[in-house]
XYZ file of C-alpha atoms in Angstrom:
234
model
C 51.271 6.779 -12.444
C 50.672 3.800 -10.177
C 47.772 1.533 -10.468
C 44.889 3.176 -8.382
C 46.070 6.731 -8.475
C 43.841 9.449 -9.888
C 44.826 12.307 -12.098
C 44.292 16.016 -11.527
C 41.526 15.891 -14.278
C 39.625 13.184 -12.306
C 40.004 14.740 -9.058
C 38.860 18.332 -10.390
C 35.900 16.399 -11.793
C 35.058 14.768 -8.491
C 35.485 18.075 -6.664
C 33.118 19.954 -9.070
C 30.497 16.999 -8.732
C 30.780 17.330 -4.978
C 30.117 21.094 -5.182
C 27.027 20.559 -7.509
C 25.636 17.892 -5.135
C 25.956 20.057 -2.155
C 24.118 22.962 -4.097
C 21.182 20.674 -4.726
C 21.272 19.184 -1.228
C 20.953 22.579 0.440
C 18.726 24.471 -1.994
C 21.437 26.439 -3.603
C 21.239 27.951 -7.027
C 23.142 25.758 -9.466
C 26.691 26.868 -10.185
C 26.340 29.549 -7.514
C 29.657 28.219 -5.633
C 32.707 29.123 -7.480
C 35.832 26.630 -7.216
C 39.240 28.193 -6.426
C 41.909 25.553 -7.018
C 44.650 26.231 -4.471
C 47.840 25.456 -6.092
C 50.246 26.556 -3.323
C 53.637 24.604 -3.568
C 52.659 22.651 -6.540
C 54.518 22.906 -9.861
C 53.199 24.898 -12.748
C 52.633 21.648 -14.722
C 49.830 20.866 -12.145
C 48.315 24.221 -13.037
C 48.391 23.625 -16.628
C 46.735 20.326 -16.296
C 44.002 21.996 -14.382
C 43.788 24.656 -16.953
C 43.203 22.023 -19.548
C 40.139 20.786 -17.769
C 38.742 24.354 -17.864
C 39.820 25.611 -14.273
C 40.368 29.460 -14.316
C 40.527 30.243 -10.791
C 43.620 29.624 -8.608
C 44.635 30.439 -5.221
C 48.064 30.923 -3.650
C 49.327 31.312 -0.204
C 52.951 32.736 -0.783
C 53.348 36.087 -2.696
C 56.657 35.315 -4.073
C 55.565 31.862 -5.329
C 52.197 33.487 -6.663
C 54.056 36.045 -8.650
C 56.355 33.757 -10.158
C 53.578 31.426 -11.217
C 51.535 34.471 -12.729
C 54.454 35.252 -14.596
C 55.377 31.676 -15.884
C 51.957 30.705 -16.801
C 51.162 34.108 -18.572
C 47.611 33.426 -19.267
C 45.314 36.574 -19.261
C 42.117 34.355 -18.775
C 43.280 33.317 -15.432
C 41.919 34.617 -12.123
C 44.526 34.653 -9.423
C 43.624 34.770 -5.730
C 45.910 35.524 -2.981
C 44.614 33.830 0.193
C 47.847 33.744 2.632
C 48.909 36.195 5.265
C 50.315 39.479 3.613
C 52.973 41.520 4.950
C 53.102 45.516 4.378
C 56.548 45.087 2.577
C 54.780 42.828 -0.039
C 51.595 44.698 -0.788
C 53.108 46.130 -3.975
C 53.330 42.493 -5.415
C 49.779 41.612 -4.486
C 48.513 44.937 -5.850
C 50.361 44.336 -9.113
C 49.714 40.766 -9.802
C 46.640 39.485 -8.125
C 43.001 39.850 -8.998
C 41.719 38.988 -5.636
C 43.135 39.333 -2.045
C 41.107 37.496 0.349
C 43.146 38.181 3.795
C 42.622 41.842 4.454
C 42.700 42.472 8.354
C 44.230 45.772 8.550
C 43.562 49.241 7.278
C 47.122 49.848 6.653
C 47.452 46.759 4.206
C 44.285 47.888 2.458
C 45.434 51.485 1.954
C 48.926 50.384 0.617
C 47.389 48.185 -2.088
C 44.956 50.732 -3.170
C 47.760 53.193 -3.275
C 50.062 50.468 -5.283
C 47.254 49.146 -7.760
C 48.339 50.041 -11.186
C 45.978 52.431 -12.948
C 45.691 50.254 -15.924
C 44.154 47.194 -14.010
C 40.615 47.045 -12.582
C 39.844 47.625 -9.175
C 41.514 44.901 -6.744
C 38.904 42.600 -5.515
C 39.285 42.080 -1.622
C 37.791 40.158 1.169
C 38.079 40.722 5.044
C 39.519 37.822 6.875
C 37.694 36.903 10.117
C 39.286 35.088 12.735
C 36.040 33.316 13.789
C 37.435 31.173 16.620
C 39.872 33.849 17.947
C 42.912 31.662 17.279
C 46.300 33.265 18.155
C 47.910 31.275 15.238
C 45.668 32.833 12.435
C 45.316 36.270 11.083
C 42.007 37.955 10.868
C 39.723 40.244 12.858
C 36.783 39.775 15.225
C 33.186 39.968 14.283
C 33.016 43.198 16.209
C 35.660 44.820 13.911
C 34.287 43.978 10.700
C 32.016 47.082 10.257
C 34.727 49.606 10.894
C 37.233 48.067 8.510
C 34.801 47.730 5.888
C 33.799 51.270 5.984
C 37.635 52.237 5.541
C 38.171 49.744 2.698
C 35.093 50.696 0.797
C 36.415 54.318 0.716
C 39.407 53.359 -0.961
C 39.462 54.098 -4.919
C 41.449 51.117 -6.202
C 39.893 48.371 -4.077
C 36.533 46.683 -4.364
C 35.126 45.206 -1.180
C 33.582 42.079 -2.116
C 32.917 40.224 1.186
C 34.370 38.137 4.019
C 36.708 35.023 4.146
C 37.213 32.636 7.041
C 39.311 29.662 7.961
C 37.803 28.064 10.847
C 39.684 25.613 13.424
C 39.317 22.088 11.968
C 36.267 20.094 13.268
C 35.392 16.445 13.184
C 31.482 16.482 12.694
C 29.407 18.174 10.145
C 27.454 20.159 12.675
C 30.795 21.293 14.104
C 31.917 22.320 10.862
C 28.896 24.350 10.393
C 28.849 26.315 13.433
C 31.660 28.888 12.852
C 30.692 29.112 9.232
C 27.081 29.943 10.023
C 28.361 32.896 12.571
C 30.439 34.071 9.418
C 27.262 34.103 7.169
C 25.494 35.939 9.710
C 27.998 38.445 10.009
C 28.025 38.740 6.119
C 24.273 39.346 6.134
C 24.718 42.086 8.798
C 27.363 43.814 6.647
C 25.195 43.818 3.789
C 22.747 46.060 5.420
C 25.435 48.976 5.154
C 27.440 47.573 2.334
C 24.905 46.106 -0.273
C 27.558 45.769 -2.879
C 29.156 42.756 -1.110
C 28.442 39.348 -2.633
C 31.360 37.054 -1.633
C 31.658 34.442 1.234
C 35.043 32.704 0.835
C 34.916 29.772 3.090
C 35.258 26.001 2.739
C 38.294 23.915 1.984
C 38.708 20.145 1.228
C 37.735 18.992 4.666
C 34.614 21.063 5.136
C 33.266 21.721 1.522
C 29.912 20.478 2.003
C 29.352 22.416 5.386
C 30.576 25.570 3.572
C 28.090 25.205 0.766
C 25.199 24.449 3.316
C 26.149 27.935 4.874
C 26.161 30.090 1.796
C 29.830 30.115 0.589
C 30.055 31.530 -2.902
C 33.908 30.570 -3.265
C 35.485 27.430 -1.989
C 39.273 27.139 -1.871
C 40.284 23.375 -2.656
C 43.783 22.216 -2.765
C 44.473 18.676 -1.517
C 41.343 17.167 -2.938
C 42.492 18.257 -6.459
C 46.355 18.539 -6.307
C 46.801 15.826 -3.607
C 48.702 16.319 -0.194
C 51.801 18.374 0.231
C 54.894 16.317 0.819
C 55.946 15.948 4.605
C 58.565 18.404 5.486
C 62.114 16.930 5.833
């Protein structure tokens, strides 16, 4: 390691401190925000380094990579979150190897995963992905589509509907970061009137962590701040 570089242990501790500080700043309950360490494209050695620091929740964006890591790490104490887009021909992988899927935006995907979830495993925890800025490049549904999809998911026997997930458009200022997250929180609160069991707002990444905590995130998905930036594509 070169002089001035930090370790995963140091970066993980800094991230945890930032979450706790934001909880205090915005009147959140202590330890009410759960950290998901997003390890996509990172080697298993980095995951082991985070595990050694007590990290138990990990997020992956690519199913084949996620399954390979789940098998190689082979630690039943870990909780694996899939947070990338999911194709219908790969739902069985997610259903068999993940504990959470944050990216449901179609009934077909949800139904396939419910049918394919192994009976010996607990219900698969799922979140509905919202495309809060209506970006063509992102998956997710509109705010108006949440309730009908939630009703369908909640009826599936092998899934547990837990809440909403969002990936807003990058914004430069704190107030601009908060705006789409606030709209997501309001949608979450409306959904709780018909689905009181939901308890999860999956929102916030390295760049907008503080804004996400301010707007009620219960899970933040942090990659770069813990594992460092991904190398540039050749």
